[in-house]
PDB file of C-alpha atoms in Angstrom:
ATOM      1  CA  UNK A1230     -19.507 -13.466  20.841  1.00  0.00           C
ATOM      2  CA  UNK A1231     -18.154 -10.426  18.940  1.00  0.00           C
ATOM      3  CA  UNK A1232     -19.572  -8.027  16.409  1.00  0.00           C
ATOM      4  CA  UNK A1233     -16.681  -8.199  13.954  1.00  0.00           C
ATOM      5  CA  UNK A1234     -17.688  -8.264  10.311  1.00  0.00           C
ATOM      6  CA  UNK A1235     -16.725 -11.442   8.438  1.00  0.00           C
ATOM      7  CA  UNK A1236     -14.208 -11.288   5.612  1.00  0.00           C
ATOM      8  CA  UNK A1237     -16.683 -12.583   3.035  1.00  0.00           C
ATOM      9  CA  UNK A1238     -19.858 -10.812   1.940  1.00  0.00           C
ATOM     10  CA  UNK A1239     -23.050 -12.787   1.327  1.00  0.00           C
ATOM     11  CA  UNK A1240     -23.737 -13.154  -2.380  1.00  0.00           C
ATOM     12  CA  UNK A1241     -20.326 -11.844  -3.422  1.00  0.00           C
ATOM     13  CA  UNK A1242     -18.086 -14.434  -5.041  1.00  0.00           C
ATOM     14  CA  UNK A1243     -14.391 -14.102  -5.794  1.00  0.00           C
ATOM     15  CA  UNK A1244     -13.860 -14.337  -9.576  1.00  0.00           C
ATOM     16  CA  UNK A1245     -11.823 -17.080 -11.194  1.00  0.00           C
ATOM     17  CA  UNK A1246      -8.384 -15.553 -11.742  1.00  0.00           C
ATOM     18  CA  UNK A1247      -5.834 -16.718 -14.264  1.00  0.00           C
ATOM     19  CA  UNK A1248      -4.041 -17.895 -16.241  1.00  0.00           C
ATOM     20  CA  UNK A1249      -1.216 -16.389 -14.193  1.00  0.00           C
ATOM     21  CA  UNK A1250      -0.878 -16.261 -10.391  1.00  0.00           C
ATOM     22  CA  UNK A1251      -2.454 -13.546  -8.272  1.00  0.00           C
ATOM     23  CA  UNK A1252      -0.052 -10.818  -7.100  1.00  0.00           C
ATOM     24  CA  UNK A1253       1.818 -11.578  -3.899  1.00  0.00           C
ATOM     25  CA  UNK A1254       2.212  -7.872  -3.075  1.00  0.00           C
ATOM     26  CA  UNK A1255      -0.279  -5.144  -4.002  1.00  0.00           C
ATOM     27  CA  UNK A1256       0.609  -1.488  -3.346  1.00  0.00           C
ATOM     28  CA  UNK A1257      -2.164   1.117  -3.429  1.00  0.00           C
ATOM     29  CA  UNK A1258      -2.171   4.907  -3.662  1.00  0.00           C
ATOM     30  CA  UNK A1259      -5.559   5.670  -2.112  1.00  0.00           C
ATOM     31  CA  UNK A1260      -6.280   8.764  -4.189  1.00  0.00           C
ATOM     32  CA  UNK A1261      -9.381  10.875  -4.758  1.00  0.00           C
ATOM     33  CA  UNK A1262     -10.798  11.422  -1.261  1.00  0.00           C
ATOM     34  CA  UNK A1263     -10.735  15.208  -1.496  1.00  0.00           C
ATOM     35  CA  UNK A1264     -12.079  15.435  -5.045  1.00  0.00           C
ATOM     36  CA  UNK A1265     -14.825  12.934  -4.226  1.00  0.00           C
ATOM     37  CA  UNK A1266     -15.914  15.070  -1.262  1.00  0.00           C
ATOM     38  CA  UNK A1267     -15.697  18.446  -3.034  1.00  0.00           C
ATOM     39  CA  UNK A1268     -17.791  17.116  -5.938  1.00  0.00           C
ATOM     40  CA  UNK A1269     -20.524  16.441  -3.375  1.00  0.00           C
ATOM     41  CA  UNK A1270     -20.287  19.810  -1.667  1.00  0.00           C
ATOM     42  CA  UNK A1271     -18.362  18.320   1.259  1.00  0.00           C
ATOM     43  CA  UNK A1272     -15.011  19.190   2.820  1.00  0.00           C
ATOM     44  CA  UNK A1273     -11.893  17.158   2.081  1.00  0.00           C
ATOM     45  CA  UNK A1274     -11.914  15.633   5.549  1.00  0.00           C
ATOM     46  CA  UNK A1275     -15.306  14.071   4.815  1.00  0.00           C
ATOM     47  CA  UNK A1276     -13.702  12.313   1.881  1.00  0.00           C
ATOM     48  CA  UNK A1277     -10.975  10.906   4.115  1.00  0.00           C
ATOM     49  CA  UNK A1278     -13.623   9.610   6.514  1.00  0.00           C
ATOM     50  CA  UNK A1279     -15.422   7.855   3.654  1.00  0.00           C
ATOM     51  CA  UNK A1280     -12.165   6.182   2.627  1.00  0.00           C
ATOM     52  CA  UNK A1281     -12.007   4.122   5.825  1.00  0.00           C
ATOM     53  CA  UNK A1282     -14.792   1.784   4.728  1.00  0.00           C
ATOM     54  CA  UNK A1283     -13.111   1.340   1.348  1.00  0.00           C
ATOM     55  CA  UNK A1284      -9.836   0.327   3.005  1.00  0.00           C
ATOM     56  CA  UNK A1285     -11.462  -2.363   5.143  1.00  0.00           C
ATOM     57  CA  UNK A1286     -13.361  -3.776   2.172  1.00  0.00           C
ATOM     58  CA  UNK A1287     -10.190  -3.883   0.071  1.00  0.00           C
ATOM     59  CA  UNK A1288      -8.296  -5.636   2.872  1.00  0.00           C
ATOM     60  CA  UNK A1289     -11.057  -8.253   2.998  1.00  0.00           C
ATOM     61  CA  UNK A1290     -10.979  -8.617  -0.788  1.00  0.00           C
ATOM     62  CA  UNK A1291      -7.204  -9.041  -0.777  1.00  0.00           C
ATOM     63  CA  UNK A1292      -7.504 -11.835   1.784  1.00  0.00           C
ATOM     64  CA  UNK A1293     -10.155 -13.571  -0.319  1.00  0.00           C
ATOM     65  CA  UNK A1294      -8.040 -13.276  -3.466  1.00  0.00           C
ATOM     66  CA  UNK A1295      -4.967 -14.770  -1.804  1.00  0.00           C
ATOM     67  CA  UNK A1296      -2.816 -11.628  -1.724  1.00  0.00           C
ATOM     68  CA  UNK A1297      -0.199 -11.873   1.037  1.00  0.00           C
ATOM     69  CA  UNK A1298       1.048  -8.265   1.211  1.00  0.00           C
ATOM     70  CA  UNK A1299      -1.057  -5.112   0.904  1.00  0.00           C
ATOM     71  CA  UNK A1300       0.709  -1.765   1.276  1.00  0.00           C
ATOM     72  CA  UNK A1301      -1.212   1.518   1.329  1.00  0.00           C
ATOM     73  CA  UNK A1302      -0.034   5.124   1.122  1.00  0.00           C
ATOM     74  CA  UNK A1303      -1.710   6.737   4.126  1.00  0.00           C
ATOM     75  CA  UNK A1304       0.355   9.937   4.515  1.00  0.00           C
ATOM     76  CA  UNK A1305       3.388  11.036   2.517  1.00  0.00           C
ATOM     77  CA  UNK A1306       6.344  13.187   3.534  1.00  0.00           C
ATOM     78  CA  UNK A1307       4.973  15.721   1.027  1.00  0.00           C
ATOM     79  CA  UNK A1308       1.510  15.809   2.631  1.00  0.00           C
ATOM     80  CA  UNK A1309       2.840  18.179   5.310  1.00  0.00           C
ATOM     81  CA  UNK A1310       2.391  20.877   2.630  1.00  0.00           C
ATOM     82  CA  UNK A1311      -1.380  20.623   3.000  1.00  0.00           C
ATOM     83  CA  UNK A1312      -3.366  23.006   5.185  1.00  0.00           C
ATOM     84  CA  UNK A1313      -2.708  22.764   8.944  1.00  0.00           C
ATOM     85  CA  UNK A1314      -6.364  21.836   9.436  1.00  0.00           C
ATOM     86  CA  UNK A1315      -6.171  18.885   7.048  1.00  0.00           C
ATOM     87  CA  UNK A1316      -2.844  17.713   8.487  1.00  0.00           C
ATOM     88  CA  UNK A1317      -4.245  17.798  12.031  1.00  0.00           C
ATOM     89  CA  UNK A1318      -7.291  15.863  10.896  1.00  0.00           C
ATOM     90  CA  UNK A1319      -5.211  13.214   9.119  1.00  0.00           C
ATOM     91  CA  UNK A1320      -2.944  12.725  12.125  1.00  0.00           C
ATOM     92  CA  UNK A1321      -5.901  12.337  14.467  1.00  0.00           C
ATOM     93  CA  UNK A1322      -7.777  10.221  11.971  1.00  0.00           C
ATOM     94  CA  UNK A1323      -4.909   7.755  11.607  1.00  0.00           C
ATOM     95  CA  UNK A1324      -5.024   7.297  15.371  1.00  0.00           C
ATOM     96  CA  UNK A1325      -8.804   6.783  15.373  1.00  0.00           C
ATOM     97  CA  UNK A1326      -8.776   4.297  12.488  1.00  0.00           C
ATOM     98  CA  UNK A1327      -6.074   2.199  14.122  1.00  0.00           C
ATOM     99  CA  UNK A1328      -7.950   2.147  17.423  1.00  0.00           C
ATOM    100  CA  UNK A1329     -11.260   1.267  15.757  1.00  0.00           C
ATOM    101  CA  UNK A1330      -9.998  -1.313  13.321  1.00  0.00           C
ATOM    102  CA  UNK A1331      -6.976  -3.064  14.814  1.00  0.00           C
ATOM    103  CA  UNK A1332      -9.085  -5.655  16.664  1.00  0.00           C
ATOM    104  CA  UNK A1333     -11.054  -6.331  13.474  1.00  0.00           C
ATOM    105  CA  UNK A1334      -7.824  -6.756  11.506  1.00  0.00           C
ATOM    106  CA  UNK A1335      -6.376  -8.964  14.218  1.00  0.00           C
ATOM    107  CA  UNK A1336      -9.537 -11.094  14.081  1.00  0.00           C
ATOM    108  CA  UNK A1337      -8.969 -11.549  10.345  1.00  0.00           C
ATOM    109  CA  UNK A1338      -5.374 -12.655  10.921  1.00  0.00           C
ATOM    110  CA  UNK A1339      -3.897  -9.480   9.447  1.00  0.00           C
ATOM    111  CA  UNK A1340      -0.439  -8.386  10.504  1.00  0.00           C
ATOM    112  CA  UNK A1341      -0.135  -4.594  10.651  1.00  0.00           C
ATOM    113  CA  UNK A1342       3.239  -3.011   9.853  1.00  0.00           C
ATOM    114  CA  UNK A1343       4.411   0.600   9.598  1.00  0.00           C
ATOM    115  CA  UNK A1344       6.837   2.101   7.095  1.00  0.00           C
ATOM    116  CA  UNK A1345       7.806   5.760   7.400  1.00  0.00           C
ATOM    117  CA  UNK A1346       9.987   8.336   9.132  1.00  0.00           C
ATOM    118  CA  UNK A1347       9.804   9.271  12.789  1.00  0.00           C
ATOM    119  CA  UNK A1348      10.854  12.948  12.406  1.00  0.00           C
ATOM    120  CA  UNK A1349       7.786  15.277  12.363  1.00  0.00           C
ATOM    121  CA  UNK A1350       5.307  12.429  12.834  1.00  0.00           C
ATOM    122  CA  UNK A1351       3.134  12.843  15.913  1.00  0.00           C
ATOM    123  CA  UNK A1352       4.235  10.671  18.816  1.00  0.00           C
ATOM    124  CA  UNK A1353       0.631   9.603  19.404  1.00  0.00           C
ATOM    125  CA  UNK A1354       0.435   8.269  15.832  1.00  0.00           C
ATOM    126  CA  UNK A1355       3.691   6.354  16.270  1.00  0.00           C
ATOM    127  CA  UNK A1356       2.409   4.811  19.497  1.00  0.00           C
ATOM    128  CA  UNK A1357      -0.807   3.623  17.840  1.00  0.00           C
ATOM    129  CA  UNK A1358       1.097   2.167  14.890  1.00  0.00           C
ATOM    130  CA  UNK A1359       3.520   0.355  17.158  1.00  0.00           C
ATOM    131  CA  UNK A1360       0.670  -0.872  19.352  1.00  0.00           C
ATOM    132  CA  UNK A1361      -1.093  -2.335  16.303  1.00  0.00           C
ATOM    133  CA  UNK A1362       2.192  -3.933  15.178  1.00  0.00           C
ATOM    134  CA  UNK A1363       2.660  -5.559  18.577  1.00  0.00           C
ATOM    135  CA  UNK A1364      -0.933  -6.809  18.783  1.00  0.00           C
ATOM    136  CA  UNK A1365      -0.846  -8.439  15.332  1.00  0.00           C
ATOM    137  CA  UNK A1366       2.804  -9.538  15.202  1.00  0.00           C
ATOM    138  CA  UNK A1367       2.040 -13.265  15.049  1.00  0.00           C
ATOM    139  CA  UNK A1368      -0.593 -13.045  12.294  1.00  0.00           C
ATOM    140  CA  UNK A1369       0.171 -14.413   8.828  1.00  0.00           C
ATOM    141  CA  UNK A1370      -3.003 -14.260   6.702  1.00  0.00           C
ATOM    142  CA  UNK A1371      -2.066 -10.886   5.193  1.00  0.00           C
ATOM    143  CA  UNK A1372       0.510  -8.200   5.986  1.00  0.00           C
ATOM    144  CA  UNK A1373      -1.054  -4.736   5.812  1.00  0.00           C
ATOM    145  CA  UNK A1374       1.630  -2.055   5.756  1.00  0.00           C
ATOM    146  CA  UNK A1375       0.568   1.492   6.536  1.00  0.00           C
ATOM    147  CA  UNK A1376       2.967   3.978   4.948  1.00  0.00           C
ATOM    148  CA  UNK A1377       2.658   7.010   7.219  1.00  0.00           C
ATOM    149  CA  UNK A1378       5.085   9.932   6.840  1.00  0.00           C
ATOM    150  CA  UNK A1379       6.645   7.976   4.010  1.00  0.00           C
ATOM    151  CA  UNK A1380       8.487   9.147   0.897  1.00  0.00           C
ATOM    152  CA  UNK A1381      10.605   6.873  -1.257  1.00  0.00           C
ATOM    153  CA  UNK A1382      13.312   9.380  -2.179  1.00  0.00           C
ATOM    154  CA  UNK A1383      13.993  10.418   1.403  1.00  0.00           C
ATOM    155  CA  UNK A1384      13.872   6.742   2.388  1.00  0.00           C
ATOM    156  CA  UNK A1385      16.639   6.025  -0.113  1.00  0.00           C
ATOM    157  CA  UNK A1386      18.649   9.024   1.093  1.00  0.00           C
ATOM    158  CA  UNK A1387      18.302   7.891   4.705  1.00  0.00           C
ATOM    159  CA  UNK A1388      19.509   4.428   3.699  1.00  0.00           C
ATOM    160  CA  UNK A1389      22.495   5.821   1.784  1.00  0.00           C
ATOM    161  CA  UNK A1390      23.489   8.018   4.722  1.00  0.00           C
ATOM    162  CA  UNK A1391      23.216   5.067   7.119  1.00  0.00           C
ATOM    163  CA  UNK A1392      25.325   2.918   4.800  1.00  0.00           C
ATOM    164  CA  UNK A1393      27.919   5.698   4.500  1.00  0.00           C
ATOM    165  CA  UNK A1394      28.175   5.896   8.276  1.00  0.00           C
ATOM    166  CA  UNK A1395      28.620   2.141   8.592  1.00  0.00           C
ATOM    167  CA  UNK A1396      31.348   2.228   5.927  1.00  0.00           C
ATOM    168  CA  UNK A1397      33.100   5.037   7.838  1.00  0.00           C
ATOM    169  CA  UNK A1398      32.786   2.994  11.047  1.00  0.00           C
ATOM    170  CA  UNK A1399      34.268  -0.053   9.267  1.00  0.00           C
ATOM    171  CA  UNK A1400      31.045  -2.038   9.665  1.00  0.00           C
ATOM    172  CA  UNK A1401      30.792  -2.361   5.874  1.00  0.00           C
ATOM    173  CA  UNK A1402      33.509  -2.626   3.260  1.00  0.00           C
ATOM    174  CA  UNK A1403      33.598  -0.030   0.451  1.00  0.00           C
ATOM    175  CA  UNK A1404      32.624  -1.628  -2.845  1.00  0.00           C
ATOM    176  CA  UNK A1405      30.733  -4.473  -1.144  1.00  0.00           C
ATOM    177  CA  UNK A1406      27.300  -2.837  -1.215  1.00  0.00           C
ATOM    178  CA  UNK A1407      24.752  -4.914  -3.115  1.00  0.00           C
ATOM    179  CA  UNK A1408      21.069  -4.489  -3.911  1.00  0.00           C
ATOM    180  CA  UNK A1409      20.351  -6.810  -1.002  1.00  0.00           C
ATOM    181  CA  UNK A1410      22.447  -4.632   1.319  1.00  0.00           C
ATOM    182  CA  UNK A1411      20.651  -1.446   0.329  1.00  0.00           C
ATOM    183  CA  UNK A1412      17.277  -3.129   0.714  1.00  0.00           C
ATOM    184  CA  UNK A1413      18.056  -3.980   4.336  1.00  0.00           C
ATOM    185  CA  UNK A1414      18.648  -0.303   5.159  1.00  0.00           C
ATOM    186  CA  UNK A1415      15.256   0.832   3.867  1.00  0.00           C
ATOM    187  CA  UNK A1416      12.568   1.354   6.502  1.00  0.00           C
ATOM    188  CA  UNK A1417      10.298  -0.593   4.146  1.00  0.00           C
ATOM    189  CA  UNK A1418      13.011  -3.222   3.668  1.00  0.00           C
ATOM    190  CA  UNK A1419      10.809  -5.969   5.119  1.00  0.00           C
ATOM    191  CA  UNK A1420       8.535  -5.732   2.067  1.00  0.00           C
ATOM    192  CA  UNK A1421       8.958  -7.941  -1.012  1.00  0.00           C
ATOM    193  CA  UNK A1422       8.919  -6.468  -4.509  1.00  0.00           C
ATOM    194  CA  UNK A1423       5.587  -5.002  -5.575  1.00  0.00           C
ATOM    195  CA  UNK A1424       3.732  -7.102  -8.149  1.00  0.00           C
ATOM    196  CA  UNK A1425       0.703  -4.863  -8.701  1.00  0.00           C
ATOM    197  CA  UNK A1426       0.858  -1.082  -8.196  1.00  0.00           C
ATOM    198  CA  UNK A1427      -2.652   0.344  -8.123  1.00  0.00           C
ATOM    199  CA  UNK A1428      -3.844   3.936  -7.962  1.00  0.00           C
ATOM    200  CA  UNK A1429      -7.446   5.046  -7.670  1.00  0.00           C
ATOM    201  CA  UNK A1430      -9.150   8.186  -9.021  1.00  0.00           C
ATOM    202  CA  UNK A1431      -7.642   8.223 -12.502  1.00  0.00           C
ATOM    203  CA  UNK A1432      -4.303   9.957 -11.858  1.00  0.00           C
ATOM    204  CA  UNK A1433      -1.450   8.225 -13.677  1.00  0.00           C
ATOM    205  CA  UNK A1434       1.646   8.749 -11.553  1.00  0.00           C
ATOM    206  CA  UNK A1435       3.436   6.856  -8.783  1.00  0.00           C
ATOM    207  CA  UNK A1436       3.968   9.855  -6.468  1.00  0.00           C
ATOM    208  CA  UNK A1437       7.238   8.815  -4.809  1.00  0.00           C
ATOM    209  CA  UNK A1438       5.758   5.578  -3.453  1.00  0.00           C
ATOM    210  CA  UNK A1439       7.838   2.389  -3.067  1.00  0.00           C
ATOM    211  CA  UNK A1440      10.214   3.270  -5.894  1.00  0.00           C
ATOM    212  CA  UNK A1441      12.702   0.547  -4.937  1.00  0.00           C
ATOM    213  CA  UNK A1442      10.186  -2.284  -4.660  1.00  0.00           C
ATOM    214  CA  UNK A1443       8.186  -1.226  -7.729  1.00  0.00           C
ATOM    215  CA  UNK A1444      10.970  -1.600 -10.303  1.00  0.00           C
ATOM    216  CA  UNK A1445       9.054  -4.334 -12.134  1.00  0.00           C
ATOM    217  CA  UNK A1446       5.538  -3.738 -10.831  1.00  0.00           C
ATOM    218  CA  UNK A1447       2.562  -3.960 -13.145  1.00  0.00           C
ATOM    219  CA  UNK A1448       0.686  -0.644 -13.064  1.00  0.00           C
ATOM    220  CA  UNK A1449      -3.077  -0.257 -12.788  1.00  0.00           C
ATOM    221  CA  UNK A1450      -4.682   3.197 -12.845  1.00  0.00           C
ATOM    222  CA  UNK A1451      -8.374   3.032 -11.971  1.00  0.00           C
ATOM    223  CA  UNK A1452     -10.806   5.920 -12.502  1.00  0.00           C
ATOM    224  CA  UNK A1453     -12.867   5.139  -9.397  1.00  0.00           C
ATOM    225  CA  UNK A1454     -12.153   7.558  -6.504  1.00  0.00           C
ATOM    226  CA  UNK A1455     -11.030   5.892  -3.309  1.00  0.00           C
ATOM    227  CA  UNK A1456     -14.258   6.370  -1.274  1.00  0.00           C
ATOM    228  CA  UNK A1457     -16.135   4.432  -4.000  1.00  0.00           C
ATOM    229  CA  UNK A1458     -13.433   1.765  -4.273  1.00  0.00           C
ATOM    230  CA  UNK A1459     -14.186  -1.741  -3.020  1.00  0.00           C
ATOM    231  CA  UNK A1460     -13.022  -5.330  -3.280  1.00  0.00           C
ATOM    232  CA  UNK A1461     -14.687  -5.743  -6.687  1.00  0.00           C
ATOM    233  CA  UNK A1462     -12.501  -2.958  -8.094  1.00  0.00           C
ATOM    234  CA  UNK A1463      -9.458  -4.665  -6.583  1.00  0.00           C
ATOM    235  CA  UNK A1464     -10.462  -7.971  -8.138  1.00  0.00           C
ATOM    236  CA  UNK A1465     -10.776  -6.337 -11.581  1.00  0.00           C
ATOM    237  CA  UNK A1466      -7.169  -5.141 -11.346  1.00  0.00           C
ATOM    238  CA  UNK A1467      -6.016  -8.528 -10.087  1.00  0.00           C
ATOM    239  CA  UNK A1468      -7.847 -10.272 -12.940  1.00  0.00           C
ATOM    240  CA  UNK A1469      -6.097  -8.016 -15.448  1.00  0.00           C
ATOM    241  CA  UNK A1470      -2.768  -8.669 -13.700  1.00  0.00           C
ATOM    242  CA  UNK A1471      -3.152 -12.432 -14.073  1.00  0.00           C
ATOM    243  CA  UNK A1472      -3.452 -12.072 -17.850  1.00  0.00           C
ATOM    244  CA  UNK A1473      -0.249 -10.071 -18.266  1.00  0.00           C
ATOM    245  CA  UNK A1474       3.081 -11.544 -19.351  1.00  0.00           C
ATOM    246  CA  UNK A1475       5.808 -10.569 -16.878  1.00  0.00           C
ATOM    247  CA  UNK A1476       9.289 -11.041 -18.372  1.00  0.00           C
ATOM    248  CA  UNK A1477      11.501  -8.996 -15.989  1.00  0.00           C
ATOM    249  CA  UNK A1478      13.753  -7.873 -18.830  1.00  0.00           C
ATOM    250  CA  UNK A1479      13.775 -11.190 -20.670  1.00  0.00           C
ATOM    251  CA  UNK A1480      12.120 -11.739 -24.035  1.00  0.00           C
ATOM    252  CA  UNK A1481      10.568 -14.570 -25.994  1.00  0.00           C
ATOM    253  CA  UNK A1482      11.234 -14.802 -29.715  1.00  0.00           C
ATOM    254  CA  UNK A1483       7.956 -15.637 -31.461  1.00  0.00           C
ATOM    255  CA  UNK A1484       8.084 -14.526 -35.078  1.00  0.00           C
ATOM    256  CA  UNK A1485       4.719 -14.519 -36.805  1.00  0.00           C
ATOM    257  CA  UNK A1486       4.554 -17.089 -39.579  1.00  0.00           C
ATOM    258  CA  UNK A1487       3.357 -15.780 -42.926  1.00  0.00           C
ATOM    259  CA  UNK A1488       0.282 -17.535 -44.223  1.00  0.00           C
ATOM    260  CA  UNK A1489       0.486 -18.477 -47.885  1.00  0.00           C
ATOM    261  CA  UNK A1490      -2.469 -17.511 -50.009  1.00  0.00           C
ATOM    262  CA  UNK A1491      -4.323 -20.449 -51.551  1.00  0.00           C
TER     263      UNK A1491
END
């Protein structure tokens, strides 16, 4: 017998989505932890602590909705600019969350993946991420990707430099590079295109997150700060997504017919 929480919550029913399909891949910028805490007279780190519960509830809600990939922005390459105290907390907190929650996620059938750069990232954080990846490698209910020490521009630069080296070493032919080739060199290259890009706390920007995969993502900017976010907020964005017309550059010609006056 274990004390893991079930995916479903008593009395909480998944809404009827449609008419379109639910998003296969949802990417989330978990924003607003610090502002949520400061508004309550608390330190920023207290806001980050409160965000842990929100993440687990959103993972559960994604599973219930049928989402197959959930990718969250846990720590960016630009977050090193924050105070040393906050950076130390976030590094340690990532370790603690992984240790506390990986068995729960594994119980739910979640596969944990990591996307990000090794340089500067604490070795202890890398070990916990890789340990969670190994533990959950055979799971297929949902892939939860933690983007830690991740930045899309530097990811693209790293990929271009790696491709350039392989061209110089005659492993690739000049002029043969395709979108598929470049995608394979990204450290997030295992991810499919983002269908729904969601950001909490009301800010309306993408903040250097999954630029390559989000070329045709539907955007959803939600006012709710991350610590107050839950599966119901996720479902609202998914419901809106399923009503949108996604044309990927195509167009449908539907001229409006003039109605003749009687």
